[in-house]
Amino acid sequence: MTETTGKANLLGMTQQQLEHFFESIGEKRFRAGQVMKWIHHFGVDDFDAMSNIGKALRDKLKACAEIRGPEIVSEDISSDGTRKWVVRVASGSCVETVYIPQGGRGTLCVSSQAGCALDCSFCSTGKQGFNSDLSAAEVIGQVWIANKSFGTVPAKIDRAVTNVVMMGMGEPLLNFDNVVAAMHIMMDDLGYGISKRKVTLSTSGVVPMIDKLAEAIDVSLALSLHAPNDELRNKLVPINKKYPLDVLLAACKRYVSRLGEKRLLTIEYTLLKDVNDQPEHAAQMIELLRDVPCKINLIPFNPFPFSGYERPSNNAIRRFQDLLHKAGHNVTVRTTRGEDIDAACGQLVGQVMDRTRRSERYIAVRQLNGEADAPHSANRT
Ligand code: SF4
């Protein structure tokens, strides 16, 4: 477990929360902006480095506050430029963050939970069960660490991270408050100034929280669809038993329409050989998405030991893509990146501390999935 200090961690505070913090210690609200810039623009974690803050306040801050990101366990760089960090969070578990450079863009795939309770059958994270939610500091800390690692601070305009996808380990909508706070910091000019179009939250379909998200923030939304009918999706993405496709797509359409601009839902579809990659699946998908404003991202499955699934052949992938294209869809196939450092999609495993730990919330989620409360480890490899 990571040592707790009892001090307020300023890293995960939004501007509003920092203003309240400064008021609570008898200081002016404008200090929030100064400190945020030091933390997020300059990557500073030492109050003594904040040269526009007087010594008395710096000493006061040192006594009651800290700037602490997750602990870096390892950083690997792939031959294709992809980077992967393993970081340890307060629960003692490790989670992974992946940076994917492409053209002038640098996309950071950020984790929201250690492990995941939703148990999607093809997902290596799901195989570990749920351990803990990440704090807001641990979520935004992954962006902070990546930018610092590239040495692109303090040059704010040249930041390495231009896009963030909440697609790492965990279901972000089940860690709602912390993820939303972190995304506000990503978008805030005092934070990372990333456009709302370039911050994307990916969900497997926690319907009530999609509506709640629309009231809280206007980031882009991605849906981990993975199956074009309820029968198959119930097997691949068990939360579908609670929130079937008609209810789920209605919620996604509500979300995207509330954005009020030409914003599209991203559909993520992991292609599994002979499971969901056949022409009839493409036909069902075309029908399902007939009136959904979306773009489709096909993700050829990245095998991991004992997954029980295989990657389709290149011909099968192309055939599936062509069928969707011909129906008028904007379809891309995600190129596998960072395979040599196990950073490819679906390969993020981190290291959950206690694989048998079952929090009350974990049990609640299993019930939410409509599943008997059987030991989760029964499905594990
Ligand atoms: S695919 Fe996402 S929601 Fe499903 S088990 Fe994996 S991390 Fe959780």
Coordinates of N, CA and C in Angstrom, one line a residue, residues 201-362:
L201 N -14.3 9.7 -23.4 CA -14.6 8.6 -22.4 C -15.2 7.4 -23.1
S202 N -14.7 6.3 -22.8 CA -15.2 5.0 -23.4 C -16.0 4.2 -22.4
T203 N -17.2 3.8 -22.7 CA -18.0 3.1 -21.7 C -18.4 1.8 -22.3
S204 N -18.6 0.8 -21.4 CA -19.2 -0.5 -21.9 C -20.7 -0.4 -21.8
G205 N -21.3 0.6 -21.2 CA -22.7 0.8 -21.3 C -23.4 0.9 -20.0
V206 N -22.9 1.8 -19.1 CA -23.6 2.0 -17.8 C -24.6 3.1 -18.0
V207 N -25.8 2.7 -18.5 CA -26.7 3.7 -19.1 C -27.1 4.9 -18.2
P208 N -27.4 4.7 -16.9 CA -27.8 5.9 -16.1 C -26.7 6.9 -16.0
M209 N -25.4 6.4 -16.0 CA -24.3 7.3 -15.9 C -24.0 8.0 -17.2
I210 N -24.5 7.5 -18.3 CA -24.3 8.2 -19.5 C -25.1 9.5 -19.5
D211 N -26.3 9.4 -19.0 CA -27.2 10.6 -18.8 C -26.6 11.5 -17.8
K212 N -26.0 11.0 -16.7 CA -25.4 11.9 -15.7 C -24.2 12.6 -16.3
L213 N -23.5 11.9 -17.1 CA -22.3 12.5 -17.7 C -22.6 13.7 -18.6
A214 N -23.8 13.6 -19.3 CA -24.2 14.7 -20.2 C -24.4 15.9 -19.4
E215 N -24.9 15.8 -18.1 CA -25.1 17.0 -17.3 C -23.8 17.5 -16.7
A216 N -22.8 16.7 -16.7 CA -21.5 17.1 -16.0 C -20.5 17.7 -16.9
I217 N -20.4 17.2 -18.1 CA -19.3 17.6 -19.0 C -19.6 17.3 -20.4
D218 N -18.9 17.8 -21.4 CA -19.2 17.6 -22.8 C -18.1 17.0 -23.6
V219 N -17.4 16.0 -23.0 CA -16.3 15.3 -23.7 C -16.9 14.4 -24.8
S220 N -16.1 13.9 -25.6 CA -16.5 12.9 -26.6 C -16.8 11.6 -26.0
L221 N -17.7 10.8 -26.6 CA -18.1 9.5 -26.0 C -17.8 8.4 -27.0
A222 N -17.3 7.3 -26.5 CA -17.1 6.1 -27.2 C -17.9 5.0 -26.6
L223 N -18.4 4.1 -27.4 CA -19.2 3.0 -26.8 C -18.4 1.7 -27.2
S224 N -18.1 0.9 -26.2 CA -17.5 -0.4 -26.5 C -18.6 -1.4 -26.8
L225 N -18.9 -1.5 -28.1 CA -20.1 -2.3 -28.5 C -19.8 -3.8 -28.6
H226 N -18.9 -4.2 -29.4 CA -18.3 -5.5 -29.5 C -19.3 -6.6 -30.0
A227 N -20.6 -6.3 -30.0 CA -21.5 -7.3 -30.6 C -22.7 -6.6 -31.1
P228 N -23.3 -7.1 -32.2 CA -24.4 -6.4 -32.9 C -25.8 -6.9 -32.4
N229 N -25.9 -7.8 -31.5 CA -27.2 -8.3 -31.0 C -27.1 -8.6 -29.5
D230 N -28.2 -8.6 -28.9 CA -28.2 -8.8 -27.4 C -27.7 -10.1 -27.0
E231 N -28.1 -11.2 -27.7 CA -27.7 -12.5 -27.3 C -26.2 -12.6 -27.2
L232 N -25.5 -12.2 -28.2 CA -24.0 -12.2 -28.2 C -23.4 -11.2 -27.3
R233 N -24.0 -10.0 -27.2 CA -23.4 -9.0 -26.3 C -23.6 -9.5 -24.8
N234 N -24.7 -10.2 -24.5 CA -24.8 -10.7 -23.1 C -23.6 -11.5 -22.7
K235 N -23.1 -12.3 -23.7 CA -22.0 -13.2 -23.4 C -20.6 -12.4 -23.4
L236 N -20.5 -11.4 -24.3 CA -19.2 -10.7 -24.4 C -19.1 -9.6 -23.4
V237 N -20.2 -8.9 -23.2 CA -20.2 -7.7 -22.3 C -21.4 -7.9 -21.3
P238 N -21.1 -8.5 -20.2 CA -22.3 -9.0 -19.4 C -23.2 -7.8 -18.9
I239 N -22.7 -6.6 -18.8 CA -23.6 -5.5 -18.3 C -24.7 -5.3 -19.3
N240 N -24.6 -5.9 -20.5 CA -25.7 -5.8 -21.5 C -27.0 -6.5 -21.0
K241 N -26.8 -7.4 -20.0 CA -28.1 -8.1 -19.5 C -28.9 -7.1 -18.7
K242 N -28.2 -6.1 -18.1 CA -28.9 -5.1 -17.4 C -29.4 -3.9 -18.3
Y243 N -28.5 -3.6 -19.2 CA -28.8 -2.4 -20.1 C -28.7 -2.9 -21.6
P244 N -29.7 -3.5 -22.1 CA -29.6 -4.0 -23.5 C -29.4 -2.9 -24.6
L245 N -29.2 -3.4 -25.8 CA -28.8 -2.5 -26.8 C -29.7 -1.4 -27.1
D246 N -31.0 -1.6 -27.1 CA -31.9 -0.5 -27.5 C -31.9 0.6 -26.5
V247 N -31.8 0.2 -25.2 CA -31.7 1.2 -24.1 C -30.4 1.9 -24.2
L248 N -29.3 1.2 -24.4 CA -28.0 1.7 -24.5 C -27.8 2.7 -25.6
L249 N -28.2 2.3 -26.8 CA -28.0 3.2 -28.0 C -28.9 4.4 -27.8
A250 N -30.0 4.3 -27.2 CA -30.9 5.5 -27.0 C -30.2 6.5 -26.1
A251 N -29.5 6.0 -25.1 CA -28.8 6.8 -24.1 C -27.6 7.5 -24.9
C252 N -26.9 6.7 -25.7 CA -25.8 7.3 -26.4 C -26.2 8.4 -27.4
K253 N -27.4 8.2 -28.0 CA -27.9 9.2 -29.0 C -28.3 10.4 -28.2
R254 N -28.9 10.2 -27.0 CA -29.3 11.4 -26.2 C -28.0 12.2 -25.9
Y255 N -26.9 11.5 -25.5 CA -25.7 12.2 -25.1 C -25.1 13.0 -26.2
V256 N -25.0 12.3 -27.4 CA -24.4 13.0 -28.5 C -25.2 14.2 -29.0
S257 N -26.6 14.0 -29.0 CA -27.4 15.1 -29.5 C -27.4 16.3 -28.5
R258 N -27.1 16.0 -27.2 CA -27.0 17.1 -26.3 C -25.8 18.0 -26.5
L259 N -24.8 17.4 -27.1 CA -23.5 18.2 -27.3 C -23.8 19.3 -28.3
G260 N -24.9 19.2 -29.1 CA -25.3 20.4 -29.8 C -24.5 20.7 -31.0
E261 N -23.5 20.0 -31.3 CA -22.7 20.3 -32.5 C -22.6 19.0 -33.3
K262 N -21.8 19.1 -34.4 CA -21.7 17.9 -35.2 C -20.7 16.9 -34.5
R263 N -21.1 16.3 -33.5 CA -20.2 15.4 -32.7 C -20.8 14.0 -33.0
L264 N -19.9 13.1 -33.1 CA -20.2 11.7 -33.4 C -19.9 10.8 -32.2
L265 N -20.7 9.7 -32.1 CA -20.4 8.7 -31.1 C -19.3 7.8 -31.8
T266 N -18.3 7.4 -31.1 CA -17.3 6.4 -31.6 C -17.8 5.0 -31.2
I267 N -17.9 4.1 -32.1 CA -18.2 2.7 -31.8 C -16.9 1.9 -31.8
E268 N -16.6 1.3 -30.7 CA -15.4 0.4 -30.6 C -15.9 -1.0 -30.8
Y269 N -15.3 -1.7 -31.7 CA -15.8 -3.1 -31.9 C -14.6 -4.0 -32.0
T270 N -14.3 -4.8 -31.0 CA -13.2 -5.8 -31.0 C -13.6 -7.0 -31.9
L271 N -12.8 -7.2 -32.9 CA -13.2 -8.4 -33.8 C -12.6 -9.7 -33.3
L272 N -13.4 -10.6 -33.0 CA -13.0 -11.9 -32.5 C -13.3 -13.0 -33.6
K273 N -12.3 -13.8 -33.9 CA -12.4 -14.7 -35.0 C -13.6 -15.7 -34.7
D274 N -14.5 -15.8 -35.7 CA -15.6 -16.7 -35.7 C -16.7 -16.4 -34.6
V275 N -16.5 -15.3 -33.9 CA -17.4 -15.0 -32.8 C -18.3 -13.8 -33.3
N276 N -17.7 -12.7 -33.7 CA -18.5 -11.6 -34.1 C -18.0 -10.9 -35.4
D277 N -17.2 -11.7 -36.2 CA -16.6 -11.1 -37.4 C -17.2 -11.6 -38.7
Q278 N -18.3 -12.2 -38.6 CA -18.9 -12.8 -39.8 C -19.8 -11.8 -40.6
P279 N -20.1 -12.0 -41.9 CA -20.9 -11.1 -42.6 C -22.3 -10.8 -42.0
E280 N -22.9 -11.8 -41.4 CA -24.2 -11.6 -40.7 C -24.0 -10.6 -39.6
H281 N -22.9 -10.6 -38.9 CA -22.7 -9.6 -37.8 C -22.6 -8.2 -38.4
A282 N -21.9 -8.1 -39.5 CA -21.8 -6.8 -40.1 C -23.2 -6.3 -40.5
A283 N -24.0 -7.2 -41.1 CA -25.3 -6.8 -41.5 C -26.2 -6.4 -40.3
Q284 N -26.0 -7.1 -39.2 CA -26.8 -6.7 -38.0 C -26.3 -5.4 -37.5
M285 N -25.0 -5.1 -37.6 CA -24.5 -3.9 -37.1 C -25.0 -2.7 -37.9
I286 N -25.0 -2.9 -39.2 CA -25.5 -1.9 -40.1 C -27.0 -1.5 -39.7
E287 N -27.8 -2.5 -39.5 CA -29.2 -2.3 -39.1 C -29.2 -1.6 -37.7
L288 N -28.4 -2.0 -36.8 CA -28.4 -1.5 -35.4 C -28.1 0.0 -35.4
L289 N -27.1 0.3 -36.3 CA -26.6 1.7 -36.2 C -27.2 2.6 -37.3
R290 N -28.3 2.1 -37.9 CA -28.9 2.9 -39.0 C -29.1 4.4 -38.7
D291 N -29.6 4.7 -37.5 CA -29.9 6.1 -37.2 C -29.0 6.6 -36.1
V292 N -27.8 6.0 -35.9 CA -26.9 6.5 -34.9 C -25.8 7.3 -35.5
P293 N -25.6 8.6 -35.2 CA -24.5 9.4 -35.8 C -23.2 8.9 -35.2
C294 N -22.5 8.1 -36.0 CA -21.3 7.5 -35.4 C -20.2 7.3 -36.4
K295 N -19.0 7.0 -35.9 CA -17.9 6.5 -36.7 C -17.5 5.2 -36.0
I296 N -16.9 4.3 -36.8 CA -16.7 2.9 -36.2 C -15.2 2.6 -36.2
N297 N -14.7 2.1 -35.1 CA -13.3 1.8 -34.9 C -13.3 0.3 -34.7
L298 N -12.7 -0.5 -35.7 CA -12.6 -1.9 -35.5 C -11.3 -2.3 -34.9
I299 N -11.3 -3.1 -33.9 CA -10.1 -3.4 -33.1 C -9.8 -4.9 -33.2
P300 N -8.9 -5.4 -34.1 CA -8.6 -6.8 -34.2 C -8.1 -7.3 -32.8
F301 N -8.7 -8.4 -32.4 CA -8.3 -8.9 -31.0 C -6.8 -9.1 -30.9
N302 N -6.3 -8.6 -29.7 CA -4.9 -8.9 -29.4 C -4.9 -10.1 -28.4
P303 N -4.5 -11.2 -28.9 CA -4.6 -12.4 -28.0 C -3.7 -12.3 -26.7
F304 N -4.2 -12.8 -25.6 CA -3.4 -12.9 -24.4 C -3.6 -14.4 -23.9
P305 N -2.7 -14.9 -23.0 CA -2.8 -16.3 -22.7 C -4.2 -16.7 -22.1
F306 N -4.7 -17.8 -22.5 CA -5.9 -18.4 -22.0 C -7.2 -17.5 -22.2
S307 N -7.1 -16.6 -23.2 CA -8.3 -15.8 -23.4 C -9.4 -16.6 -24.1
G308 N -9.0 -17.6 -24.8 CA -10.0 -18.4 -25.5 C -10.5 -17.8 -26.8
Y309 N -10.0 -16.7 -27.2 CA -10.4 -16.0 -28.4 C -9.1 -15.9 -29.3
E310 N -9.5 -15.7 -30.6 CA -8.4 -15.5 -31.6 C -8.6 -14.3 -32.4
R311 N -7.5 -13.8 -33.0 CA -7.6 -12.7 -33.9 C -8.1 -13.2 -35.3
P312 N -9.0 -12.5 -35.9 CA -9.4 -12.9 -37.2 C -8.3 -12.7 -38.3
S313 N -8.4 -13.4 -39.4 CA -7.4 -13.2 -40.5 C -7.6 -11.8 -41.0
N314 N -6.5 -11.3 -41.7 CA -6.6 -10.0 -42.3 C -7.7 -9.9 -43.3
N315 N -7.9 -11.0 -44.1 CA -9.0 -11.1 -45.0 C -10.4 -10.9 -44.3
A316 N -10.6 -11.5 -43.2 CA -11.9 -11.4 -42.5 C -12.1 -10.0 -42.0
I317 N -11.0 -9.4 -41.5 CA -11.0 -8.0 -41.0 C -11.4 -7.1 -42.2
R318 N -10.7 -7.3 -43.3 CA -11.0 -6.4 -44.5 C -12.5 -6.6 -45.0
R319 N -12.9 -7.8 -45.0 CA -14.3 -8.1 -45.4 C -15.3 -7.4 -44.5
F320 N -15.1 -7.4 -43.2 CA -16.0 -6.8 -42.3 C -16.0 -5.3 -42.5
Q321 N -14.8 -4.7 -42.6 CA -14.7 -3.3 -42.8 C -15.4 -2.9 -44.1
D322 N -15.2 -3.7 -45.2 CA -15.8 -3.3 -46.5 C -17.3 -3.3 -46.4
L323 N -17.8 -4.3 -45.7 CA -19.3 -4.4 -45.7 C -19.9 -3.1 -45.0
L324 N -19.2 -2.7 -43.9 CA -19.6 -1.5 -43.2 C -19.5 -0.2 -44.1
H325 N -18.3 -0.2 -44.8 CA -18.0 0.9 -45.7 C -19.1 1.1 -46.7
K326 N -19.4 0.0 -47.3 CA -20.4 0.0 -48.4 C -21.8 0.5 -47.9
A327 N -22.0 0.3 -46.6 CA -23.3 0.8 -46.1 C -23.2 2.3 -45.7
G328 N -22.0 2.9 -46.0 CA -21.9 4.3 -45.8 C -21.3 4.7 -44.5
H329 N -20.7 3.8 -43.7 CA -20.1 4.1 -42.5 C -18.7 4.5 -42.6
N330 N -18.2 5.4 -41.7 CA -16.8 5.8 -41.6 C -16.2 4.8 -40.7
V331 N -15.3 3.9 -41.3 CA -14.8 2.8 -40.5 C -13.3 2.8 -40.6
T332 N -12.6 2.7 -39.4 CA -11.2 2.6 -39.4 C -10.8 1.3 -38.7
V333 N -9.7 0.7 -39.0 CA -9.2 -0.5 -38.3 C -8.0 0.0 -37.5
R334 N -8.1 -0.3 -36.2 CA -7.0 0.2 -35.3 C -5.8 -0.6 -35.5
T335 N -4.7 0.1 -35.8 CA -3.4 -0.5 -36.0 C -2.9 -0.9 -34.7
T336 N -2.4 -2.1 -34.6 CA -1.8 -2.6 -33.3 C -0.5 -1.9 -33.1
R337 N -0.4 -1.3 -31.9 CA 0.8 -0.5 -31.5 C 1.3 -1.1 -30.2
G338 N 2.6 -1.0 -30.1 CA 3.2 -1.3 -28.8 C 3.1 -2.8 -28.4
E339 N 3.0 -3.7 -29.4 CA 2.8 -5.1 -29.0 C 4.0 -5.6 -28.3
D340 N 5.2 -5.1 -28.6 CA 6.5 -5.6 -28.0 C 6.6 -5.3 -26.5
I341 N 5.7 -4.3 -26.1 CA 5.8 -4.0 -24.6 C 4.4 -4.3 -24.0
D342 N 3.6 -5.1 -24.6 CA 2.3 -5.5 -24.1 C 1.4 -4.3 -23.9
A343 N 1.5 -3.3 -24.8 CA 0.7 -2.1 -24.6 C -0.5 -2.0 -25.6
A344 N -0.7 -3.1 -26.3 CA -1.7 -3.1 -27.3 C -3.1 -3.1 -26.6
C345 N -4.1 -2.7 -27.4 CA -5.5 -2.7 -26.8 C -5.8 -4.1 -26.3
G346 N -6.4 -4.1 -25.1 CA -6.8 -5.4 -24.5 C -5.7 -6.1 -23.8
Q347 N -4.5 -5.6 -23.9 CA -3.4 -6.3 -23.2 C -3.1 -5.7 -21.9
L348 N -3.8 -4.6 -21.5 CA -3.4 -4.0 -20.2 C -3.9 -4.8 -19.0
V349 N -2.9 -5.2 -18.3 CA -3.3 -6.1 -17.1 C -2.9 -5.5 -15.8
G350 N -1.9 -4.5 -15.8 CA -1.5 -4.0 -14.5 C -1.2 -5.1 -13.5
Q351 N -1.5 -4.9 -12.3 CA -1.3 -6.0 -11.3 C -2.1 -5.7 -10.1
V352 N -3.3 -6.4 -10.1 CA -4.2 -6.1 -9.0 C -3.7 -6.8 -7.8
M353 N -3.8 -6.1 -6.7 CA -3.2 -6.6 -5.4 C -3.7 -7.9 -5.0
D354 N -5.0 -8.0 -4.8 CA -5.6 -9.2 -4.2 C -6.7 -9.6 -5.2
R355 N -6.4 -10.6 -5.9 CA -7.3 -11.0 -7.0 C -8.7 -11.6 -6.5
T356 N -8.7 -11.9 -5.2 CA -10.0 -12.5 -4.7 C -10.8 -11.4 -3.9
R357 N -10.2 -10.2 -3.8 CA -10.9 -9.2 -3.0 C -12.2 -8.8 -3.7
R358 N -13.2 -8.8 -2.9 CA -14.5 -8.4 -3.5 C -15.2 -7.4 -2.6
S359 N -15.1 -6.2 -3.1 CA -15.8 -5.1 -2.4 C -17.3 -5.2 -2.5
E360 N -17.9 -4.5 -1.6 CA -19.4 -4.4 -1.6 C -19.9 -4.0 -3.0
R361 N -19.1 -3.0 -3.5 CA -19.5 -2.4 -4.8 C -19.4 -3.5 -5.9
Y362 N -18.3 -4.3 -5.8 CA -18.1 -5.3 -6.8 C -19.3 -6.3 -6.8

